[in-house]
Amino acid sequence: MARRGFFAELNHQAQQAERRRRQQVAAAMRAQAAAQREMERARASFERAAAAAARASAAEKAEVQRVAARLHVEARTAEAAAMNADLVQLYEDIDNLLASTLAVDDFVDLDSLKVTSVEHPPFDPGPLGTPVPPMPPLVYPPQPVYQEPVAPKGVFGGGRKKHEEAVAQARAAHEAAYRTWHEHCGRMHAAHTAEFERRRQAEHDRVARLGAAEESYWEQCRQREAEAAAHNQRIAQFINELAFDVESAIQDYVGVVLANSVYPDGFPVGYEHRFDIGTRELTLDAVVPAPGRVPTVKEYRYVKAADEITPTALPVKQQKDRYAGAVWQVAVRTLHEVFEADRAGKIRSVALTVSTRTIVPATGLPEAIPLVIVAADRDTFTTFDLANVIPHATLVHLGAALSKSPFDLAPADSSVGVRVRGR
């Protein structure tokens, strides 16, 4: 199970990489991009005009509304043009299924799938990276100072007694102030000691959590390194098994190759395959979409009276020709991709069926309808110059059984031998 999961992931990565490449190519198409920009410009102009109409006075509204209506028509017309640009690109992709793969080397360098370096994100301690602020020094308020009352100049009469009373009061006041100060300093000391202990414990906890976070970070780094090493080990084992003609490895390699063959969104193709080491033949079923799933719009047109964008259907003959052409191209393209990718010559022949799936109206059950049944051997097929072939003629030359009308789901005659001319 782990092996299937590993190669399924390789297939997924291959599909994503090829899809990104195709999207970048499509994004670079100047006509398509220009149509999209014009649609956005016209739509923005209309929105500005509509906003101006809402703010205009009664005298201005008629003119503003006229301009807004004109810009609305321009926006919708540009929208239709953008849709047509997308449609043209899609049909070009479908009509050039074979040509688009000839410029690409379908060989998969398995060594390139190895992880050469593991990138680790920098350690981010977050708030744990900030130490607890140190405790500021404790500063006590100044100690009360006793001030002796000034003695009177004369000692006669009641002056002396009054002075003694003043001294006693001063000393009592000083002693009370001292006690208050001393108690306050005691409370300050206790609070300072408690805060110091709290901060010390908080810093101790922070350091402990920081250490745990660092250990977790390094554990994640070690895990990434281990996963990369395990990945590289599986790739190395895969390469070794291919070298020693392990049947399952050859089959897995074909799966990676086919995953690289990404078709247009409007014409997706799936695969099922099986390799037999005894005969060195690859049995391959390429599944194409049914005719009803392939776009049939000739162009989009904006109808001002109905304020609608309406499609115009392709003539039936063009639909049939495009669909049949795509089916023939899928067959030749698939044979080409398998043989080109197999540089070591592990696969001597391919027995290919290009089919589609449909629901039988009478039973409601799914049915596979073969549209192409062909066998080709490496020595014969690799001599062809595919840049100059007509796919239908190539299949006829190989002795393929072909549907007389793929669009009408007429099945290929599977009773016809398909190996005579391919040998």
CSV table of N, CA, C and O in Angstrom, one decimal, residues 311-404:
chain,number,residue,atom,x,y,z
A,311,PRO,N,-24.8,31.2,-27.7
A,311,PRO,CA,-23.8,30.4,-28.5
A,311,PRO,C,-24.4,30.0,-29.9
A,311,PRO,O,-25.6,29.9,-30.0
A,312,THR,N,-23.5,29.9,-30.8
A,312,THR,CA,-23.8,29.3,-32.1
A,312,THR,C,-23.2,28.0,-32.2
A,312,THR,O,-22.0,27.8,-32.0
A,313,ALA,N,-23.9,27.0,-32.6
A,313,ALA,CA,-23.4,25.6,-32.6
A,313,ALA,C,-22.5,25.4,-33.8
A,313,ALA,O,-22.8,25.9,-34.9
A,314,LEU,N,-21.5,24.6,-33.6
A,314,LEU,CA,-20.7,24.1,-34.7
A,314,LEU,C,-21.5,23.2,-35.6
A,314,LEU,O,-22.4,22.5,-35.2
A,315,PRO,N,-21.3,23.3,-36.9
A,315,PRO,CA,-22.0,22.3,-37.8
A,315,PRO,C,-21.6,20.9,-37.4
A,315,PRO,O,-20.5,20.6,-36.9
A,316,VAL,N,-22.6,20.0,-37.5
A,316,VAL,CA,-22.4,18.6,-37.1
A,316,VAL,C,-21.1,18.0,-37.7
A,316,VAL,O,-20.4,17.3,-37.0
A,317,LYS,N,-20.9,18.3,-38.9
A,317,LYS,CA,-19.7,17.7,-39.6
A,317,LYS,C,-18.4,18.1,-38.9
A,317,LYS,O,-17.5,17.3,-38.7
A,318,GLN,N,-18.3,19.4,-38.6
A,318,GLN,CA,-17.1,19.9,-37.9
A,318,GLN,C,-17.0,19.2,-36.5
A,318,GLN,O,-15.9,18.9,-36.1
A,319,GLN,N,-18.1,19.0,-35.8
A,319,GLN,CA,-18.1,18.3,-34.5
A,319,GLN,C,-17.5,16.9,-34.7
A,319,GLN,O,-16.7,16.5,-34.0
A,320,LYS,N,-18.1,16.2,-35.7
A,320,LYS,CA,-17.7,14.9,-36.0
A,320,LYS,C,-16.2,14.8,-36.4
A,320,LYS,O,-15.4,13.9,-35.9
A,321,ASP,N,-15.8,15.7,-37.2
A,321,ASP,CA,-14.4,15.7,-37.7
A,321,ASP,C,-13.4,16.0,-36.5
A,321,ASP,O,-12.4,15.4,-36.4
A,322,ARG,N,-13.8,17.0,-35.7
A,322,ARG,CA,-12.9,17.3,-34.6
A,322,ARG,C,-12.8,16.2,-33.6
A,322,ARG,O,-11.7,15.9,-33.1
A,323,TYR,N,-13.9,15.6,-33.3
A,323,TYR,CA,-13.9,14.5,-32.3
A,323,TYR,C,-13.1,13.3,-32.9
A,323,TYR,O,-12.3,12.7,-32.2
A,324,ALA,N,-13.4,12.9,-34.1
A,324,ALA,CA,-12.6,11.8,-34.7
A,324,ALA,C,-11.1,12.1,-34.7
A,324,ALA,O,-10.3,11.3,-34.4
A,325,GLY,N,-10.8,13.3,-35.2
A,325,GLY,CA,-9.4,13.7,-35.2
A,325,GLY,C,-8.7,13.6,-33.9
A,325,GLY,O,-7.6,13.2,-33.8
A,326,ALA,N,-9.4,14.1,-32.8
A,326,ALA,CA,-8.9,14.0,-31.5
A,326,ALA,C,-8.6,12.6,-31.1
A,326,ALA,O,-7.6,12.2,-30.5
A,327,VAL,N,-9.6,11.7,-31.4
A,327,VAL,CA,-9.4,10.3,-31.0
A,327,VAL,C,-8.2,9.6,-31.7
A,327,VAL,O,-7.4,8.9,-31.1
A,328,TRP,N,-8.1,9.9,-33.0
A,328,TRP,CA,-6.9,9.4,-33.8
A,328,TRP,C,-5.6,9.9,-33.2
A,328,TRP,O,-4.6,9.2,-33.0
A,329,GLN,N,-5.6,11.2,-32.8
A,329,GLN,CA,-4.4,11.8,-32.3
A,329,GLN,C,-4.1,11.2,-30.9
A,329,GLN,O,-2.9,11.0,-30.6
A,330,VAL,N,-5.1,11.0,-30.1
A,330,VAL,CA,-4.8,10.3,-28.8
A,330,VAL,C,-4.1,9.0,-28.9
A,330,VAL,O,-3.2,8.7,-28.2
A,331,ALA,N,-4.6,8.2,-29.9
A,331,ALA,CA,-4.0,6.9,-30.1
A,331,ALA,C,-2.5,7.0,-30.5
A,331,ALA,O,-1.6,6.4,-29.9
A,332,VAL,N,-2.2,7.8,-31.5
A,332,VAL,CA,-0.8,8.0,-32.0
A,332,VAL,C,0.0,8.6,-30.9
A,332,VAL,O,1.2,8.2,-30.6
A,333,ARG,N,-0.5,9.6,-30.2
A,333,ARG,CA,0.2,10.4,-29.2
A,333,ARG,C,0.6,9.4,-28.0
A,333,ARG,O,1.7,9.4,-27.5
A,334,THR,N,-0.4,8.6,-27.6
A,334,THR,CA,-0.1,7.7,-26.5
A,334,THR,C,1.0,6.7,-26.8
A,334,THR,O,1.9,6.4,-26.0
A,335,LEU,N,1.0,6.1,-28.1
A,335,LEU,CA,2.0,5.2,-28.5
A,335,LEU,C,3.4,5.9,-28.5
A,335,LEU,O,4.4,5.4,-28.0
A,336,HIS,N,3.4,7.1,-29.0
A,336,HIS,CA,4.6,7.9,-29.1
A,336,HIS,C,5.2,8.2,-27.7
A,336,HIS,O,6.4,8.0,-27.4
A,337,GLU,N,4.3,8.6,-26.7
A,337,GLU,CA,4.8,9.0,-25.4
A,337,GLU,C,5.4,7.7,-24.7
A,337,GLU,O,6.4,7.9,-24.0
A,338,VAL,N,4.7,6.6,-24.8
A,338,VAL,CA,5.2,5.4,-24.1
A,338,VAL,C,6.6,5.0,-24.7
A,338,VAL,O,7.5,4.7,-23.9
A,339,PHE,N,6.7,4.9,-26.0
A,339,PHE,CA,7.9,4.4,-26.6
A,339,PHE,C,9.1,5.5,-26.4
A,339,PHE,O,10.2,5.1,-26.1
A,340,GLU,N,8.8,6.7,-26.5
A,340,GLU,CA,9.8,7.8,-26.3
A,340,GLU,C,10.3,7.8,-24.9
A,340,GLU,O,11.5,7.9,-24.6
A,341,ALA,N,9.4,7.6,-23.9
A,341,ALA,CA,9.8,7.6,-22.5
A,341,ALA,C,10.6,6.4,-22.1
A,341,ALA,O,11.4,6.5,-21.2
A,342,ASP,N,10.4,5.3,-22.8
A,342,ASP,CA,11.1,4.1,-22.5
A,342,ASP,C,12.4,4.0,-23.2
A,342,ASP,O,12.6,3.2,-24.2
A,343,ARG,N,13.4,4.8,-22.9
A,343,ARG,CA,14.6,4.8,-23.5
A,343,ARG,C,15.4,3.5,-23.5
A,343,ARG,O,16.1,3.1,-24.4
A,344,ALA,N,15.2,2.7,-22.4
A,344,ALA,CA,15.9,1.5,-22.2
A,344,ALA,C,15.3,0.3,-23.0
A,344,ALA,O,15.8,-0.8,-23.0
A,345,GLY,N,14.2,0.6,-23.6
A,345,GLY,CA,13.5,-0.5,-24.5
A,345,GLY,C,13.0,-1.6,-23.7
A,345,GLY,O,13.0,-2.7,-24.1
A,346,LYS,N,12.4,-1.3,-22.5
A,346,LYS,CA,11.8,-2.4,-21.7
A,346,LYS,C,10.5,-2.9,-22.4
A,346,LYS,O,10.2,-4.0,-22.2
A,347,ILE,N,9.8,-2.0,-23.1
A,347,ILE,CA,8.5,-2.3,-23.7
A,347,ILE,C,8.7,-2.6,-25.1
A,347,ILE,O,9.2,-1.7,-25.9
A,348,ARG,N,8.4,-3.8,-25.6
A,348,ARG,CA,8.6,-4.1,-27.0
A,348,ARG,C,7.4,-3.8,-27.8
A,348,ARG,O,7.5,-3.5,-29.0
A,349,SER,N,6.2,-3.9,-27.2
A,349,SER,CA,5.0,-3.6,-28.0
A,349,SER,C,3.9,-3.1,-27.1
A,349,SER,O,4.0,-3.3,-25.9
A,350,VAL,N,3.0,-2.4,-27.7
A,350,VAL,CA,1.9,-1.8,-27.0
A,350,VAL,C,0.6,-2.2,-27.6
A,350,VAL,O,0.4,-2.1,-28.9
A,351,ALA,N,-0.3,-2.8,-26.8
A,351,ALA,CA,-1.7,-3.1,-27.3
A,351,ALA,C,-2.6,-2.1,-26.7
A,351,ALA,O,-2.9,-2.0,-25.5
A,352,LEU,N,-3.0,-1.2,-27.6
A,352,LEU,CA,-3.7,0.0,-27.2
A,352,LEU,C,-5.2,0.0,-27.6
A,352,LEU,O,-5.5,-0.3,-28.7
A,353,THR,N,-6.0,0.4,-26.6
A,353,THR,CA,-7.4,0.6,-26.9
A,353,THR,C,-7.8,2.0,-26.5
A,353,THR,O,-7.5,2.4,-25.4
A,354,VAL,N,-8.3,2.8,-27.4
A,354,VAL,CA,-8.9,4.1,-27.1
A,354,VAL,C,-10.4,3.9,-27.1
A,354,VAL,O,-11.0,3.6,-28.1
A,355,SER,N,-10.9,4.2,-25.9
A,355,SER,CA,-12.4,4.0,-25.7
A,355,SER,C,-13.0,5.1,-25.0
A,355,SER,O,-12.3,6.0,-24.5
A,356,THR,N,-14.3,5.1,-25.0
A,356,THR,CA,-15.0,6.1,-24.2
A,356,THR,C,-16.1,5.4,-23.4
A,356,THR,O,-16.4,4.2,-23.7
A,357,ARG,N,-16.6,6.1,-22.4
A,357,ARG,CA,-17.6,5.5,-21.5
A,357,ARG,C,-19.0,6.1,-21.8
A,357,ARG,O,-19.0,7.4,-21.9
A,358,THR,N,-20.0,5.3,-21.8
A,358,THR,CA,-21.3,5.9,-22.0
A,358,THR,C,-22.3,5.0,-21.2
A,358,THR,O,-22.0,4.0,-20.7
A,359,ILE,N,-23.5,5.6,-21.1
A,359,ILE,CA,-24.6,4.8,-20.4
A,359,ILE,C,-25.5,4.2,-21.4
A,359,ILE,O,-26.0,5.0,-22.3
A,360,VAL,N,-25.8,2.9,-21.3
A,360,VAL,CA,-26.7,2.3,-22.3
A,360,VAL,C,-28.1,2.7,-22.0
A,360,VAL,O,-28.6,2.5,-20.8
A,361,PRO,N,-28.8,3.3,-22.9
A,361,PRO,CA,-30.2,3.8,-22.6
A,361,PRO,C,-31.1,2.7,-22.2
A,361,PRO,O,-32.0,2.9,-21.3
A,362,ALA,N,-30.9,1.5,-22.7
A,362,ALA,CA,-31.8,0.4,-22.4
A,362,ALA,C,-31.7,-0.2,-21.1
A,362,ALA,O,-32.6,-0.6,-20.4
A,363,THR,N,-30.4,-0.1,-20.5
A,363,THR,CA,-30.2,-0.8,-19.2
A,363,THR,C,-29.8,0.2,-18.2
A,363,THR,O,-29.9,-0.1,-17.0
A,364,GLY,N,-29.3,1.4,-18.6
A,364,GLY,CA,-28.9,2.4,-17.6
A,364,GLY,C,-27.5,2.1,-17.0
A,364,GLY,O,-27.0,2.7,-16.1
A,365,LEU,N,-26.8,1.1,-17.6
A,365,LEU,CA,-25.6,0.6,-17.1
A,365,LEU,C,-24.4,1.2,-17.9
A,365,LEU,O,-24.6,1.5,-19.1
A,366,PRO,N,-23.2,1.4,-17.3
A,366,PRO,CA,-22.1,2.0,-18.1
A,366,PRO,C,-21.6,0.9,-19.1
A,366,PRO,O,-21.6,-0.3,-18.8
A,367,GLU,N,-21.1,1.4,-20.2
A,367,GLU,CA,-20.5,0.6,-21.2
A,367,GLU,C,-19.3,1.3,-21.8
A,367,GLU,O,-19.3,2.5,-22.0
A,368,ALA,N,-18.2,0.5,-22.0
A,368,ALA,CA,-17.0,1.0,-22.7
A,368,ALA,C,-17.2,0.7,-24.2
A,368,ALA,O,-17.4,-0.4,-24.6
A,369,ILE,N,-17.0,1.7,-25.0
A,369,ILE,CA,-17.1,1.6,-26.4
A,369,ILE,C,-15.7,1.8,-27.0
A,369,ILE,O,-15.2,2.9,-27.0
A,370,PRO,N,-15.1,0.8,-27.6
A,370,PRO,CA,-13.8,0.9,-28.2
A,370,PRO,C,-13.9,1.7,-29.5
A,370,PRO,O,-14.7,1.4,-30.4
A,371,LEU,N,-13.0,2.7,-29.6
A,371,LEU,CA,-13.0,3.5,-30.9
A,371,LEU,C,-11.8,3.3,-31.7
A,371,LEU,O,-11.8,3.4,-32.9
A,372,VAL,N,-10.7,2.8,-31.0
A,372,VAL,CA,-9.5,2.5,-31.7
A,372,VAL,C,-8.9,1.2,-31.0
A,372,VAL,O,-8.8,1.2,-29.8
A,373,ILE,N,-8.5,0.2,-31.8
A,373,ILE,CA,-7.8,-0.9,-31.2
A,373,ILE,C,-6.6,-1.1,-32.1
A,373,ILE,O,-6.7,-1.4,-33.3
A,374,VAL,N,-5.4,-1.0,-31.5
A,374,VAL,CA,-4.2,-1.0,-32.3
A,374,VAL,C,-3.1,-1.6,-31.5
A,374,VAL,O,-3.0,-1.5,-30.3
A,375,ALA,N,-2.2,-2.3,-32.2
A,375,ALA,CA,-1.0,-2.8,-31.6
A,375,ALA,C,0.2,-2.3,-32.4
A,375,ALA,O,0.1,-2.3,-33.7
A,376,ALA,N,1.2,-1.9,-31.7
A,376,ALA,CA,2.4,-1.4,-32.4
A,376,ALA,C,3.7,-1.9,-31.7
A,376,ALA,O,3.7,-2.0,-30.5
A,377,ASP,N,4.7,-2.3,-32.5
A,377,ASP,CA,5.9,-2.7,-31.8
A,377,ASP,C,6.9,-1.5,-32.0
A,377,ASP,O,6.8,-0.7,-32.8
A,378,ARG,N,7.9,-1.5,-31.0
A,378,ARG,CA,8.8,-0.4,-30.9
A,378,ARG,C,9.6,-0.3,-32.3
A,378,ARG,O,9.7,0.9,-32.7
A,379,ASP,N,10.1,-1.3,-32.8
A,379,ASP,CA,11.0,-1.2,-34.0
A,379,ASP,C,10.3,-0.5,-35.2
A,379,ASP,O,10.9,0.2,-35.9
A,380,THR,N,9.0,-0.9,-35.3
A,380,THR,CA,8.2,-0.3,-36.4
A,380,THR,C,7.8,1.2,-36.1
A,380,THR,O,8.1,2.1,-36.9
A,381,PHE,N,7.3,1.4,-35.0
A,381,PHE,CA,6.7,2.7,-34.7
A,381,PHE,C,7.7,3.8,-34.6
A,381,PHE,O,7.5,4.9,-35.0
A,382,THR,N,8.9,3.5,-34.0
A,382,THR,CA,9.9,4.5,-33.8
A,382,THR,C,10.5,5.0,-35.0
A,382,THR,O,11.3,5.9,-35.0
A,383,THR,N,10.3,4.3,-36.2
A,383,THR,CA,10.8,4.8,-37.4
A,383,THR,C,9.9,5.9,-38.1
A,383,THR,O,10.4,6.5,-39.0
A,384,PHE,N,8.7,6.1,-37.5
A,384,PHE,CA,7.8,7.1,-38.1
A,384,PHE,C,8.3,8.5,-37.8
A,384,PHE,O,8.8,8.8,-36.7
A,385,ASP,N,8.1,9.4,-38.7
A,385,ASP,CA,8.3,10.8,-38.5
A,385,ASP,C,6.9,11.4,-38.2
A,385,ASP,O,6.2,11.8,-39.1
A,386,LEU,N,6.6,11.5,-36.9
A,386,LEU,CA,5.2,11.9,-36.5
A,386,LEU,C,4.9,13.3,-36.8
A,386,LEU,O,3.7,13.7,-36.8
A,387,ALA,N,5.9,14.1,-37.1
A,387,ALA,CA,5.7,15.5,-37.4
A,387,ALA,C,5.0,15.7,-38.8
A,387,ALA,O,4.4,16.7,-39.1
A,388,ASN,N,5.1,14.6,-39.6
A,388,ASN,CA,4.6,14.7,-40.9
A,388,ASN,C,3.5,13.7,-41.2
A,388,ASN,O,3.0,13.6,-42.4
A,389,VAL,N,3.0,13.0,-40.2
A,389,VAL,CA,2.0,12.0,-40.4
A,389,VAL,C,0.6,12.6,-40.3
A,389,VAL,O,0.3,13.6,-39.7
A,390,ILE,N,-0.4,11.8,-40.9
A,390,ILE,CA,-1.8,12.0,-40.7
A,390,ILE,C,-2.2,10.9,-39.7
A,390,ILE,O,-2.1,9.7,-40.1
A,391,PRO,N,-2.6,11.2,-38.5
A,391,PRO,CA,-2.9,10.2,-37.5
A,391,PRO,C,-3.8,9.0,-38.0
A,391,PRO,O,-3.5,7.9,-37.7
A,392,HIS,N,-4.8,9.4,-38.7
A,392,HIS,CA,-5.7,8.3,-39.2
A,392,HIS,C,-5.0,7.4,-40.1
A,392,HIS,O,-5.1,6.1,-40.0
A,393,ALA,N,-4.2,7.9,-41.0
A,393,ALA,CA,-3.4,7.1,-41.9
A,393,ALA,C,-2.4,6.3,-41.2
A,393,ALA,O,-2.1,5.1,-41.6
A,394,THR,N,-1.8,6.8,-40.1
A,394,THR,CA,-0.8,6.0,-39.3
A,394,THR,C,-1.5,4.8,-38.7
A,394,THR,O,-0.9,3.7,-38.7
A,395,LEU,N,-2.7,5.0,-38.2
A,395,LEU,CA,-3.4,3.9,-37.6
A,395,LEU,C,-3.8,2.9,-38.6
A,395,LEU,O,-3.7,1.6,-38.4
A,396,VAL,N,-4.2,3.3,-39.8
A,396,VAL,CA,-4.5,2.4,-40.9
A,396,VAL,C,-3.3,1.6,-41.3
A,396,VAL,O,-3.4,0.4,-41.5
A,397,HIS,N,-2.2,2.3,-41.3
A,397,HIS,CA,-0.9,1.6,-41.7
A,397,HIS,C,-0.5,0.5,-40.7
A,397,HIS,O,0.0,-0.5,-41.0
A,398,LEU,N,-0.9,0.8,-39.4
A,398,LEU,CA,-0.6,-0.2,-38.4
A,398,LEU,C,-1.6,-1.3,-38.3
A,398,LEU,O,-1.5,-2.2,-37.5
A,399,GLY,N,-2.6,-1.3,-39.2
A,399,GLY,CA,-3.6,-2.3,-39.2
A,399,GLY,C,-4.6,-2.2,-38.0
A,399,GLY,O,-5.2,-3.2,-37.6
A,400,ALA,N,-4.9,-1.0,-37.6
A,400,ALA,CA,-5.8,-0.8,-36.4
A,400,ALA,C,-7.2,-1.0,-36.8
A,400,ALA,O,-7.6,-0.8,-38.0
A,401,ALA,N,-8.0,-1.4,-35.9
A,401,ALA,CA,-9.5,-1.5,-36.0
A,401,ALA,C,-10.0,-0.1,-35.6
A,401,ALA,O,-9.7,0.3,-34.5
A,402,LEU,N,-10.7,0.5,-36.5
A,402,LEU,CA,-11.1,1.9,-36.2
A,402,LEU,C,-12.6,2.0,-36.3
A,402,LEU,O,-13.3,1.4,-37.1
A,403,SER,N,-13.2,2.9,-35.4
A,403,SER,CA,-14.6,3.2,-35.5
A,403,SER,C,-14.9,3.9,-36.8
A,403,SER,O,-14.1,4.8,-37.2
A,404,LYS,N,-16.0,3.6,-37.4
A,404,LYS,CA,-16.3,4.3,-38.6
A,404,LYS,C,-16.9,5.7,-38.3
A,404,LYS,O,-16.8,6.6,-39.2
